[in-house]
Amino acid sequence: MDAQVQNAIEIAWNPSSDQNLKAQAFDFLNQLREDTSAWQVCLSIFARTPRPSEVVRHVALEIVNHAVQNGQLDGQSLAFLKENLMRYIQRIYGAHARKGEGDTITIQNKLTQTVTYLFTTLYATSWVSFFDDFLALTIKEGSSARDNAPGVFIYLRVINSVHDEIADVLVPRSVEEQQKDNDLKDLVRQRAVEKVVRSWQEILSEWRERDPGAVDLCLRAVGRWVSWIDISLVVNDQLLNILLQLVGYARAVSGNLAEDNVRDAAIDTFTEIVGKKMKPADKIDMIIYLNVGNVITQLIASPPLHDLRATSNYDTDLAEAVARLANSTAFDIIKALDTDSLDGHVRQRANELLQSFLPHVLRFFSDEYDEICSTVIPSLTDLLTFLRKDAKVKGALAPEYAAMLSPILNAIVTKTKYDETSSWGNEDEQTDEAEFQELRKRLQVLQQAVAAVDEPLYIDMISNVVGNTFENFQQRGGQLDWRDLDLALHEMFLFGDLVVKTGGLYSKTKPISTAAERLVGMMSKMVESDIASFSHPAIQLQYMEICVRYNTFFEHHADLVPRVLENFVRLVHHNHVKVRTRSWYLFHRFAKHLRAQLGNVAHTVIEAVRDLLPIKAELPQEGSEEENMSSDENDQSADSIFNSQLYLYEAIGCMCSTSAISVDKQVFYVQSIMNPLFADLEAHLDPARSGDERAKLQIHHIIMALGTLARGFSEWSPGNTPSKSSAPAKEISDEFAKASEVILVALESLNSSSDVRTAARFTFSRLVGVLGARILPQLPRWINGLLSQSSTKDEMAMFLRLLDQVVFGFKAEIIQILDTLLTPLLQRVFVGISEPTTGTDDEIQLAELKREFLNFLLVILNNDLASVLVSTANQQIFENVISVIELFVKDHTDSPTAKLAFSILIRMSAVWGGPDIIPQAPSSSLPTSTSSPQPTLPGFDQFMLTRFSPLCWVLPTTPGFNSKDAQAKQVLAEAAALQKTIYSKTGQQYLTWLKDVELRGMGMAGPIAEEYLRALTSLDLKGFRQFFQAFVQESGG
């Protein structure tokens, strides 16, 4: 058996093994795991001499672990396993261990795991001597010191593993597991913790000068265990002296990696000791007793952190370790101060500590390395939160607290600046740039926290930073470090958050607040000092971003608009692709917001950007999609550049449509933009018909450009009724009518192209805003083009959604056209619905198409257009409509669609069922009204009874339907609402139908039927919905 197991492991882990053999080997090993006696074989394989290969031993021990962890061993077997493992461990790691027989680190870790599982199983009952057994391994024969290296290492690995198993707070545990671990920790505290702590002191003393690896492992054990043992055991002179000596390795530049690791581990252990949970007063006493502030001061002054700070040899690992210590200590001090019940004397000492620790925190916050800065951001955040709370409670900050804010804000602003080694726009440094921008976001939060505590201080400091930088820019003739200008503009951009909070920039003609007044001054200074002339791309982008964000400033300073537009026109031609494409978007935003202020300069601007309008489609290169997926912001693909180019077309539309330009001029501009596009489209039409993919893409781009130009003229979008006040002049509409015709010709020729259909659908929605009802006669052609044989379910759903808005927007004018196009439209939708699905994506698209079809019907029914569904032209398809709705209602796998389908039936009943003959208010008795149904559609009363009402019972009786499911309950609620609606329209006729046909047919007669009918007549809608849901559940639905 041993040989068979060993052979299977070797085959399974041999890369060159035959795949069939390997699969058989894995199957065998998986079966072995579940064999309750396999662990004995595997234990024998692991411990035997001569040793098999390491992978065989590792897998064998893993199978043993699995057996222990899953409770496959009884008490006798566990005792046997423990005895044999300890015999092996004493032989390999004990006082008589021979050189060369030790296990590899991998095997030691796996062995430690096995021992730990045995500990959790046996320590409470039979293995009380667990720690004594392993401590015995650390001493050589005839010695009293912890001088046996193999034993020391395995002992330290075991106690670290024990902590991870029973005390690591990051490991999720069930309530039962947590209780078991707590009990084990209590037992360890009672039986062994003092001897374990004493062993740390002995090991550190013995191995401090001999083996940094043992010291490092021991320190990590101290750092782990200190969180759950009595702190007084650790905070003693002997252990602290050793710790401080190890921390003292930082006082010289060792160049020894092992010593550096020990030093960092000692600092981390010190941090864990300081971070031990305790009462606030005790924590303050301990921080003072440990003299943490002095330790940090000495570490900061040490050569690795002080002398080498500005060099490439700066010890960032040490800096990060000390920063963690400073952050943890500051956090505890602030937490103590935030305790209302803190004694006055203790509070005074805590305040003194805070005053002394803030410089330490700011030292690491200001570190050149962002990782080190980020380490202390949590404590700085907590401090600002505490100060804000204290100021709110007491009405004002105490002077000693108020004095902290200025250096904090100054450090934040300074850290926000690009450092001297950074560059902008370098592709090789994109990761660094992204990380710095992420840090800036965190720094922004800190700035906002300072502003929340002391707004006047924030306003004054930021105003001075920005104002002084602009002043220096002017005085030095534009010769300034780009990083300084970038900082000023960045702070100016963020300053707007405060202005927005106070209500914007202006109230009528005056700045609304002090912050707004300062920002207005900054804006004036920025434009007048001609910051945009600075050649660095980052500054030019910031300039445009700020102009767009604070565009209301220009509404009150229209005289500055021409100068800013001149800068925009220059920057949209920038040679840096990132600046150029981003500026197209910002130019569009600026023109859109300030179209009323553009006036006479519109003509000049349009002419100045005309050279950027020619479209040149480029097919994506192979592999480019994957390369450009990493960052949308840095995407410089041809497709991304074209999408940015579209903003220029919308910007021109905005400028052309301003009232300051005469209609004749507007027509001229539109023609000058569109005619070249028409000619270009015509030139590419024949190649596109012949299958030229680039020609198809060019046509796609041209159609998109025409739609985007139309959007600039009219801001109507699907969902908003087109208003005559926002519609362009008839002469402009005439020009866009030509565009519509040109696009339709292209669509009719190329409706098999997904790209062309996508662009046409986009442009159709934009043309509605400029053409209004004039586009309605073309609807049949648009539908023919957009819903071709090649159209996907997703395309159909999107077009139906768009058509919903058109119907809603033109309900008065659309009825005749809708009557004509409804049947061919629905026929195509039914084809899409009936197609089989292939894969999850297809199923999602089908569900969306179903819902959009139902929504389309709802729009028709809700906008007084129901007559088209049953008109002479559409009578033949009406039965199909009802059949499809019935199909949806019966589908228990798609509850949202079923619910919506019931809503359609309810709405049809309300529209065609005639007036209510039963009052909506519930009655305590069966109705006495003898009124007959008066359906507006002849025979619809019987149709509701025979076709609609039975559907309420189809879904609950379908196998697999779960009436307790939340979505299923919503469907049942709609089914109940349908019954109430039918009852209100047909009265006694419906009750008779229910009693004699439906309920009787389902075996419900007598008291059950009477109870049901009484609920239908006496309960309101909400009550009957609850009744019906409960009724279905009780019936087993």
Coordinates of C-alpha atoms in Angstrom, one line a residue, residues 621-932:
Q621 CA -5.4 47.0 -35.0
E622 CA -5.2 43.5 -33.8
G623 CA -4.6 43.3 -30.1
S624 CA -5.3 47.0 -29.6
E625 CA -8.6 46.4 -27.7
E626 CA -6.8 44.5 -25.0
E627 CA -4.0 47.1 -24.7
N628 CA -6.5 49.9 -24.3
M629 CA -8.7 48.2 -21.7
S630 CA -6.3 49.2 -18.9
S631 CA -7.3 52.8 -18.6
D632 CA -10.1 54.8 -20.2
E633 CA -8.5 58.0 -19.3
N634 CA -5.3 57.1 -21.2
D635 CA -7.0 55.4 -24.1
Q636 CA -5.6 56.9 -27.3
S637 CA -7.1 54.4 -29.7
A638 CA -8.6 55.6 -33.0
D639 CA -12.1 54.8 -31.6
S640 CA -11.5 56.8 -28.5
I641 CA -10.2 59.8 -30.4
F642 CA -13.2 59.7 -32.7
N643 CA -15.6 59.7 -29.7
S644 CA -13.8 62.8 -28.4
Q645 CA -14.0 64.4 -31.9
L646 CA -17.8 64.1 -31.6
Y647 CA -17.7 66.7 -28.8
L648 CA -16.5 69.2 -31.4
Y649 CA -19.6 68.6 -33.5
E650 CA -21.9 69.1 -30.5
A651 CA -20.0 72.2 -29.5
I652 CA -20.5 73.7 -33.0
G653 CA -24.2 72.8 -32.8
C654 CA -24.4 74.7 -29.5
M655 CA -22.6 77.8 -30.9
C656 CA -24.6 77.8 -34.2
S657 CA -27.9 77.7 -32.4
T658 CA -27.3 80.7 -30.1
S659 CA -29.9 83.5 -30.6
A660 CA -27.1 86.0 -31.4
I661 CA -26.6 84.3 -34.8
S662 CA -29.2 85.0 -37.4
V663 CA -31.1 82.1 -38.9
D664 CA -29.5 82.6 -42.3
K665 CA -26.0 82.4 -40.7
Q666 CA -27.1 79.3 -38.8
V667 CA -28.3 77.6 -42.1
F668 CA -25.0 78.6 -43.7
Y669 CA -22.9 77.0 -40.8
V670 CA -25.0 73.9 -40.8
Q671 CA -24.7 73.4 -44.5
S672 CA -20.9 74.1 -44.4
I673 CA -20.6 71.3 -41.8
M674 CA -23.0 68.8 -43.2
N675 CA -22.5 69.0 -46.9
P676 CA -18.9 67.7 -46.7
L677 CA -20.3 64.8 -44.6
F678 CA -23.0 64.1 -47.1
A679 CA -20.4 64.0 -49.9
D680 CA -18.1 61.8 -47.9
L681 CA -20.9 59.4 -47.0
E682 CA -21.9 59.1 -50.7
A683 CA -18.3 58.4 -51.7
H684 CA -18.1 55.5 -49.2
L685 CA -21.5 54.0 -49.9
D686 CA -20.6 51.8 -52.8
P687 CA -17.4 50.4 -51.2
A688 CA -19.4 49.7 -48.1
R689 CA -22.0 47.8 -50.1
S690 CA -19.2 45.8 -51.5
G691 CA -18.1 44.8 -48.0
D692 CA -15.3 47.3 -47.3
E693 CA -15.1 47.3 -43.5
R694 CA -13.3 50.6 -43.3
A695 CA -15.9 52.2 -45.5
K696 CA -18.7 50.9 -43.2
L697 CA -16.9 52.3 -40.2
Q698 CA -16.5 55.7 -42.0
I699 CA -20.2 55.8 -42.7
H700 CA -20.8 54.9 -39.0
H701 CA -18.7 57.8 -37.9
I702 CA -20.4 60.3 -40.3
I703 CA -23.9 59.3 -39.1
M704 CA -22.7 59.7 -35.5
A705 CA -21.3 63.1 -36.3
L706 CA -24.6 64.2 -37.9
G707 CA -26.5 63.0 -34.8
T708 CA -24.2 64.8 -32.4
L709 CA -24.4 68.0 -34.4
A710 CA -28.2 67.8 -34.1
R711 CA -27.9 67.3 -30.3
G712 CA -26.0 70.6 -30.1
F713 CA -29.0 72.3 -31.7
S714 CA -31.6 70.8 -29.5
E715 CA -31.2 69.4 -26.0
W716 CA -34.2 67.1 -26.3
S717 CA -33.5 63.6 -25.3
P718 CA -35.8 60.5 -25.1
G719 CA -38.1 61.0 -22.1
N720 CA -38.6 64.7 -22.5
T721 CA -41.5 66.1 -24.6
P722 CA -40.1 68.2 -27.4
S723 CA -41.1 71.8 -26.7
K724 CA -41.7 74.4 -29.5
S725 CA -39.6 76.9 -27.5
S726 CA -36.5 74.7 -27.8
A727 CA -37.1 73.6 -31.4
P728 CA -34.8 75.2 -34.0
A729 CA -36.2 77.4 -36.8
K730 CA -37.9 75.7 -39.7
E731 CA -35.0 76.5 -42.0
I732 CA -32.7 74.6 -39.7
S733 CA -35.1 71.7 -39.5
D734 CA -35.1 71.6 -43.3
E735 CA -31.4 71.0 -43.3
F736 CA -31.6 68.2 -40.7
A737 CA -34.5 66.7 -42.7
K738 CA -32.0 66.3 -45.5
A739 CA -29.6 64.6 -43.1
S740 CA -32.3 62.2 -42.0
E741 CA -33.0 61.3 -45.6
V742 CA -29.3 60.7 -46.3
I743 CA -28.9 58.5 -43.2
L744 CA -32.0 56.5 -44.2
V745 CA -30.5 55.8 -47.7
A746 CA -27.3 54.6 -46.1
L747 CA -29.3 52.5 -43.5
E748 CA -31.5 50.9 -46.2
S749 CA -28.4 49.9 -48.1
L750 CA -26.3 48.7 -45.1
N751 CA -28.9 47.5 -42.6
S752 CA -27.0 44.3 -42.3
S753 CA -24.1 46.2 -40.6
S754 CA -24.3 46.4 -36.8
D755 CA -22.1 49.5 -36.7
V756 CA -24.4 51.4 -39.2
R757 CA -27.5 50.3 -37.3
T758 CA -26.0 51.5 -34.0
A759 CA -25.0 54.9 -35.4
A760 CA -28.4 55.3 -37.1
R761 CA -30.3 54.5 -33.8
F762 CA -28.1 57.0 -32.0
T763 CA -28.8 59.7 -34.6
F764 CA -32.5 58.9 -34.8
S765 CA -32.9 59.8 -31.2
R766 CA -31.1 63.1 -31.7
L767 CA -32.9 64.0 -34.9
V768 CA -36.3 63.9 -33.1
G769 CA -35.3 67.0 -31.2
V770 CA -34.6 69.1 -34.3
L771 CA -37.3 67.6 -36.6
G772 CA -40.1 67.1 -34.1
A773 CA -43.2 65.5 -35.7
R774 CA -41.7 65.9 -39.1
I775 CA -39.7 62.6 -38.4
L776 CA -42.9 60.6 -37.9
P777 CA -43.7 59.9 -41.6
Q778 CA -40.2 58.4 -41.8
L779 CA -40.8 56.0 -38.9
P780 CA -41.6 52.9 -41.1
R781 CA -38.4 53.3 -42.9
W782 CA -36.4 53.7 -39.7
I783 CA -38.0 50.6 -38.3
N784 CA -37.2 48.6 -41.5
G785 CA -33.6 49.7 -41.3
L786 CA -33.1 49.3 -37.6
L787 CA -35.0 46.1 -37.1
S788 CA -33.4 44.0 -39.9
Q789 CA -33.0 40.3 -40.1
S790 CA -29.5 40.8 -38.5
S791 CA -30.7 42.8 -35.5
T792 CA -30.0 41.3 -32.2
K793 CA -32.5 41.1 -29.3
D794 CA -30.5 43.8 -27.6
E795 CA -30.9 46.1 -30.6
M796 CA -34.7 45.5 -30.7
A797 CA -35.0 46.2 -27.0
M798 CA -33.1 49.5 -27.3
F799 CA -35.1 50.6 -30.3
L800 CA -38.4 49.8 -28.5
R801 CA -37.2 51.8 -25.5
L802 CA -36.5 54.7 -27.9
L803 CA -39.8 54.3 -29.6
D804 CA -41.5 54.5 -26.2
Q805 CA -40.2 58.0 -25.8
V806 CA -41.3 59.0 -29.4
V807 CA -44.8 57.7 -28.7
F808 CA -44.9 59.6 -25.4
G809 CA -43.6 62.8 -27.0
F810 CA -45.9 62.8 -30.0
K811 CA -48.9 60.9 -28.9
A812 CA -51.3 63.4 -30.6
E813 CA -49.6 63.2 -34.0
I814 CA -48.4 59.6 -34.0
I815 CA -51.7 57.5 -34.0
Q816 CA -52.1 57.1 -37.7
I817 CA -48.5 56.2 -38.3
L818 CA -48.5 53.9 -35.3
D819 CA -51.6 52.2 -36.7
T820 CA -49.7 51.6 -40.0
L821 CA -46.4 50.3 -38.5
L822 CA -47.5 48.4 -35.5
T823 CA -48.1 45.0 -37.1
P824 CA -44.8 44.8 -39.0
L825 CA -43.0 46.1 -35.9
L826 CA -44.5 43.5 -33.6
Q827 CA -43.9 40.7 -36.1
R828 CA -40.2 41.4 -36.0
V829 CA -40.3 41.6 -32.2
F830 CA -42.1 38.2 -32.0
V831 CA -39.4 36.7 -34.3
G832 CA -36.8 37.9 -31.8
I833 CA -38.7 36.6 -28.8
S834 CA -39.3 33.2 -30.4
E835 CA -35.6 32.6 -31.4
P836 CA -33.8 30.0 -29.2
T837 CA -31.2 31.4 -26.8
T838 CA -27.6 30.3 -26.8
G839 CA -25.8 31.1 -23.5
T840 CA -26.3 33.4 -20.6
D841 CA -25.8 36.7 -22.5
D842 CA -28.5 35.7 -24.9
E843 CA -30.9 34.8 -22.1
I844 CA -30.3 38.2 -20.5
Q845 CA -31.0 40.0 -23.8
L846 CA -34.2 37.9 -24.4
A847 CA -35.5 38.9 -20.9
E848 CA -34.8 42.6 -21.7
L849 CA -36.6 42.3 -25.0
K850 CA -39.6 40.8 -23.4
R851 CA -39.8 43.6 -20.8
E852 CA -39.3 46.3 -23.5
F853 CA -42.1 44.8 -25.6
L854 CA -44.4 44.9 -22.6
N855 CA -43.3 48.4 -21.7
F856 CA -44.1 49.5 -25.3
L857 CA -47.6 48.1 -24.9
L858 CA -48.0 50.0 -21.6
V859 CA -46.9 53.2 -23.3
I860 CA -49.6 52.7 -25.9
L861 CA -52.3 51.9 -23.4
N862 CA -51.3 54.7 -21.0
N863 CA -51.3 57.4 -23.7
D864 CA -54.8 57.0 -25.2
L865 CA -53.5 55.0 -28.1
A866 CA -55.1 51.7 -27.2
S867 CA -57.3 51.8 -30.3
V868 CA -54.4 51.0 -32.6
L869 CA -54.0 47.6 -31.0
V870 CA -57.5 46.5 -32.1
S871 CA -57.8 48.6 -35.3
T872 CA -58.7 47.0 -38.6
A873 CA -55.1 47.1 -39.6
N874 CA -53.9 45.3 -36.5
Q875 CA -56.7 43.0 -35.5
Q876 CA -55.0 40.0 -36.9
I877 CA -51.9 40.5 -34.7
F878 CA -53.9 41.3 -31.6
E879 CA -54.5 37.6 -30.9
N880 CA -50.7 37.0 -31.1
V881 CA -50.1 39.9 -28.7
I882 CA -52.5 38.3 -26.1
S883 CA -50.9 34.8 -26.7
V884 CA -47.4 36.2 -26.1
I885 CA -48.6 37.9 -22.9
E886 CA -50.2 34.7 -21.7
L887 CA -46.9 32.9 -22.4
F888 CA -45.0 35.4 -20.2
V889 CA -47.5 35.1 -17.4
K890 CA -47.0 31.4 -17.2
D891 CA -43.2 31.5 -17.0
H892 CA -42.3 31.0 -13.4
T893 CA -38.6 31.3 -14.2
D894 CA -38.9 35.0 -15.1
S895 CA -41.0 36.7 -12.4
P896 CA -40.2 40.3 -13.3
T897 CA -41.6 39.7 -16.8
A898 CA -44.6 37.8 -15.5
K899 CA -45.4 40.7 -13.1
L900 CA -45.2 43.2 -16.0
A901 CA -47.4 41.0 -18.2
F902 CA -50.1 41.0 -15.5
S903 CA -49.8 44.8 -15.4
I904 CA -50.6 44.9 -19.2
L905 CA -53.7 42.7 -18.6
I906 CA -54.8 45.0 -15.8
R907 CA -54.4 48.1 -18.0
M908 CA -56.2 46.4 -20.9
S909 CA -59.1 45.6 -18.5
A910 CA -59.2 49.2 -17.3
V911 CA -59.1 50.7 -20.8
W912 CA -61.5 48.3 -22.6
G913 CA -63.6 46.9 -19.7
G914 CA -65.8 50.0 -19.5
P915 CA -66.8 51.9 -16.4
D916 CA -66.8 50.3 -12.9
I917 CA -70.1 48.8 -12.1
I918 CA -68.9 47.8 -8.6
P919 CA -67.6 50.6 -6.4
Q920 CA -63.9 50.5 -5.5
A921 CA -64.7 50.7 -1.8
P922 CA -64.9 47.2 -0.4
S923 CA -68.3 45.8 0.9
S924 CA -68.8 43.5 3.8
S925 CA -71.4 41.5 1.8
L926 CA -71.8 40.2 -1.7
P927 CA -72.9 42.9 -4.2
T928 CA -76.5 43.6 -4.8
S929 CA -75.9 45.7 -8.0
T930 CA -77.6 44.3 -11.0
S931 CA -75.8 46.6 -13.5
S932 CA -74.5 44.8 -16.6

